[in-house]
Amino acid sequence: MKYIKNVTTLSYDSESCIGCGLCTIVCPHEVFRMDKNKAQLIDKDQCMECGACMGNCPSGAVSVEKGVGCAYAVIQSRLKGREEISCDCGDSSKKGSCKPNCC
C-alpha cells in the first residue's frame, strides 16, 4: 500500500546506521532492508509514519513525525471490525517502546 507520494516525514541517515537491523524487523510496511550490514531505505512512500523504526533505532539514524499513520491504522481496524490495536508509540523518550506489529 502506498500513501500520497513525497509527503512522509521519514528521514534516514545512513552514516549514523550501526547495522542492527531493528528497523527492518519492526517496520510493518518493509520500508527498509539490510544490505552490506547497513539499512537501506527502499520505498519512503510506503511509510505510514507509525514511528516504530525511530522508536527502536539505537543510533538515532531514523526520524519520523509519528502519529498520523498510527491513528489511521487504529481507525481502520475499528471500521473493519477488527480487534482494537494500539501502536503504543506515545512515549518517544523510551527506546524500544513501539510494538513491532503495531499497524
PDB file of C-alpha atoms in Angstrom:
ATOM      1  CA  MET A   1       0.000   0.000   0.000  1.00  0.00           C
ATOM      2  CA  LYS A   2       1.320   3.416  -0.880  1.00  0.00           C
ATOM      3  CA  TYR A   3       0.206   6.679   0.557  1.00  0.00           C
ATOM      4  CA  ILE A   4       0.455  10.116  -1.042  1.00  0.00           C
ATOM      5  CA  LYS A   5       3.831  10.489  -2.750  1.00  0.00           C
ATOM      6  CA  ASN A   6       6.577  12.623  -1.259  1.00  0.00           C
ATOM      7  CA  VAL A   7       4.738  13.642   1.911  1.00  0.00           C
ATOM      8  CA  THR A   8       6.088  11.308   4.577  1.00  0.00           C
ATOM      9  CA  THR A   9       8.217  12.882   7.281  1.00  0.00           C
ATOM     10  CA  LEU A  10      10.540   9.858   7.389  1.00  0.00           C
ATOM     11  CA  SER A  11      14.229  10.629   7.172  1.00  0.00           C
ATOM     12  CA  TYR A  12      17.171   8.254   7.365  1.00  0.00           C
ATOM     13  CA  ASP A  13      20.867   8.995   7.934  1.00  0.00           C
ATOM     14  CA  SER A  14      22.859   6.047   6.609  1.00  0.00           C
ATOM     15  CA  GLU A  15      26.055   7.425   8.173  1.00  0.00           C
ATOM     16  CA  SER A  16      24.529   7.027  11.653  1.00  0.00           C
ATOM     17  CA  CYS A  17      23.255   3.497  10.974  1.00  0.00           C
ATOM     18  CA  ILE A  18      25.066   0.844  13.032  1.00  0.00           C
ATOM     19  CA  GLY A  19      23.575  -2.077  11.090  1.00  0.00           C
ATOM     20  CA  CYS A  20      21.488  -3.592  13.883  1.00  0.00           C
ATOM     21  CA  GLY A  21      18.564  -4.258  11.507  1.00  0.00           C
ATOM     22  CA  LEU A  22      15.839  -3.368  14.006  1.00  0.00           C
ATOM     23  CA  CYS A  23      14.161  -1.015  11.523  1.00  0.00           C
ATOM     24  CA  THR A  24      13.750  -3.904   9.084  1.00  0.00           C
ATOM     25  CA  ILE A  25      12.172  -6.033  11.805  1.00  0.00           C
ATOM     26  CA  VAL A  26       9.695  -3.500  13.229  1.00  0.00           C
ATOM     27  CA  CYS A  27       8.532  -1.743  10.058  1.00  0.00           C
ATOM     28  CA  PRO A  28       5.066  -3.035   9.147  1.00  0.00           C
ATOM     29  CA  HIS A  29       5.466  -1.987   5.500  1.00  0.00           C
ATOM     30  CA  GLU A  30       9.034  -3.143   4.854  1.00  0.00           C
ATOM     31  CA  VAL A  31      10.317   0.345   4.098  1.00  0.00           C
ATOM     32  CA  PHE A  32      13.869  -0.759   4.998  1.00  0.00           C
ATOM     33  CA  ARG A  33      16.065  -3.719   4.077  1.00  0.00           C
ATOM     34  CA  MET A  34      19.565  -4.714   5.073  1.00  0.00           C
ATOM     35  CA  ASP A  35      22.358  -4.539   2.511  1.00  0.00           C
ATOM     36  CA  LYS A  36      26.064  -4.834   3.315  1.00  0.00           C
ATOM     37  CA  ASN A  37      25.461  -4.504   7.075  1.00  0.00           C
ATOM     38  CA  LYS A  38      23.533  -1.242   6.728  1.00  0.00           C
ATOM     39  CA  ALA A  39      19.842  -0.498   6.488  1.00  0.00           C
ATOM     40  CA  GLN A  40      18.690   0.792   3.124  1.00  0.00           C
ATOM     41  CA  LEU A  41      15.595   2.929   2.646  1.00  0.00           C
ATOM     42  CA  ILE A  42      13.640   1.048  -0.030  1.00  0.00           C
ATOM     43  CA  ASP A  43      10.445   2.999  -0.619  1.00  0.00           C
ATOM     44  CA  LYS A  44       9.844   6.047   1.546  1.00  0.00           C
ATOM     45  CA  ASP A  45       6.317   6.459   0.154  1.00  0.00           C
ATOM     46  CA  GLN A  46       5.217   3.211   1.827  1.00  0.00           C
ATOM     47  CA  CYS A  47       5.883   4.699   5.268  1.00  0.00           C
ATOM     48  CA  MET A  48       2.726   5.090   7.367  1.00  0.00           C
ATOM     49  CA  GLU A  49       4.541   7.163   9.997  1.00  0.00           C
ATOM     50  CA  CYS A  50       3.845   4.802  12.905  1.00  0.00           C
ATOM     51  CA  GLY A  51       7.236   5.598  14.448  1.00  0.00           C
ATOM     52  CA  ALA A  52       8.265   2.006  15.176  1.00  0.00           C
ATOM     53  CA  CYS A  53      11.539   2.390  13.275  1.00  0.00           C
ATOM     54  CA  MET A  54      12.519   5.579  15.093  1.00  0.00           C
ATOM     55  CA  GLY A  55      11.470   4.228  18.482  1.00  0.00           C
ATOM     56  CA  ASN A  56      13.646   1.164  18.058  1.00  0.00           C
ATOM     57  CA  CYS A  57      16.708   2.687  16.358  1.00  0.00           C
ATOM     58  CA  PRO A  58      19.521   2.753  18.956  1.00  0.00           C
ATOM     59  CA  SER A  59      21.697   5.128  16.919  1.00  0.00           C
ATOM     60  CA  GLY A  60      19.071   7.729  16.017  1.00  0.00           C
ATOM     61  CA  ALA A  61      19.568   7.148  12.291  1.00  0.00           C
ATOM     62  CA  VAL A  62      15.816   7.222  11.644  1.00  0.00           C
ATOM     63  CA  SER A  63      13.384  10.015  12.408  1.00  0.00           C
ATOM     64  CA  VAL A  64       9.719  10.487  11.599  1.00  0.00           C
ATOM     65  CA  GLU A  65       6.829  12.566  12.879  1.00  0.00           C
ATOM     66  CA  LYS A  66       4.738   9.714  14.165  1.00  0.00           C
ATOM     67  CA  GLY A  67       1.048   9.725  14.866  1.00  0.00           C
ATOM     68  CA  VAL A  68      -0.970  10.290  11.735  1.00  0.00           C
ATOM     69  CA  GLY A  69      -0.193   6.896  10.241  1.00  0.00           C
ATOM     70  CA  CYS A  70      -0.806   5.152  13.541  1.00  0.00           C
ATOM     71  CA  ALA A  71      -4.132   6.929  14.058  1.00  0.00           C
ATOM     72  CA  TYR A  72      -5.182   5.874  10.584  1.00  0.00           C
ATOM     73  CA  ALA A  73      -4.431   2.226  11.392  1.00  0.00           C
ATOM     74  CA  VAL A  74      -6.455   2.331  14.622  1.00  0.00           C
ATOM     75  CA  ILE A  75      -9.445   3.954  12.887  1.00  0.00           C
ATOM     76  CA  GLN A  76      -9.341   1.458  10.015  1.00  0.00           C
ATOM     77  CA  SER A  77      -9.200  -1.502  12.390  1.00  0.00           C
ATOM     78  CA  ARG A  78     -12.321  -0.256  14.155  1.00  0.00           C
ATOM     79  CA  LEU A  79     -14.166   0.429  10.900  1.00  0.00           C
ATOM     80  CA  LYS A  80     -13.366  -3.061   9.643  1.00  0.00           C
ATOM     81  CA  GLY A  81     -14.477  -4.663  12.909  1.00  0.00           C
ATOM     82  CA  ARG A  82     -11.054  -5.979  13.821  1.00  0.00           C
ATOM     83  CA  GLU A  83      -9.743  -6.291  17.339  1.00  0.00           C
ATOM     84  CA  GLU A  84      -8.662  -2.860  18.504  1.00  0.00           C
ATOM     85  CA  ILE A  85      -4.955  -2.245  18.069  1.00  0.00           C
ATOM     86  CA  SER A  86      -2.698   0.158  19.870  1.00  0.00           C
ATOM     87  CA  CYS A  87       0.541   1.422  18.452  1.00  0.00           C
ATOM     88  CA  ASP A  88       1.792   2.136  21.947  1.00  0.00           C
ATOM     89  CA  CYS A  89       4.163   4.701  20.486  1.00  0.00           C
ATOM     90  CA  GLY A  90       3.179   7.588  22.723  1.00  0.00           C
ATOM     91  CA  ASP A  91       6.437   7.994  24.626  1.00  0.00           C
ATOM     92  CA  SER A  92       9.305   8.566  22.216  1.00  0.00           C
ATOM     93  CA  SER A  93      11.747   9.002  25.127  1.00  0.00           C
ATOM     94  CA  LYS A  94      11.670   5.232  25.748  1.00  0.00           C
ATOM     95  CA  LYS A  95      13.810   3.349  23.263  1.00  0.00           C
ATOM     96  CA  GLY A  96      12.064   0.207  22.097  1.00  0.00           C
ATOM     97  CA  SER A  97       8.656   1.411  23.249  1.00  0.00           C
ATOM     98  CA  CYS A  98       6.933   0.714  19.944  1.00  0.00           C
ATOM     99  CA  LYS A  99       5.447  -2.668  19.239  1.00  0.00           C
ATOM    100  CA  PRO A 100       6.792  -4.282  16.043  1.00  0.00           C
ATOM    101  CA  ASN A 101       3.400  -5.121  14.565  1.00  0.00           C
ATOM    102  CA  CYS A 102       1.611  -2.013  15.711  1.00  0.00           C
ATOM    103  CA  CYS A 103      -0.092  -1.120  12.479  1.00  0.00           C
TER     104      CYS A 103
END
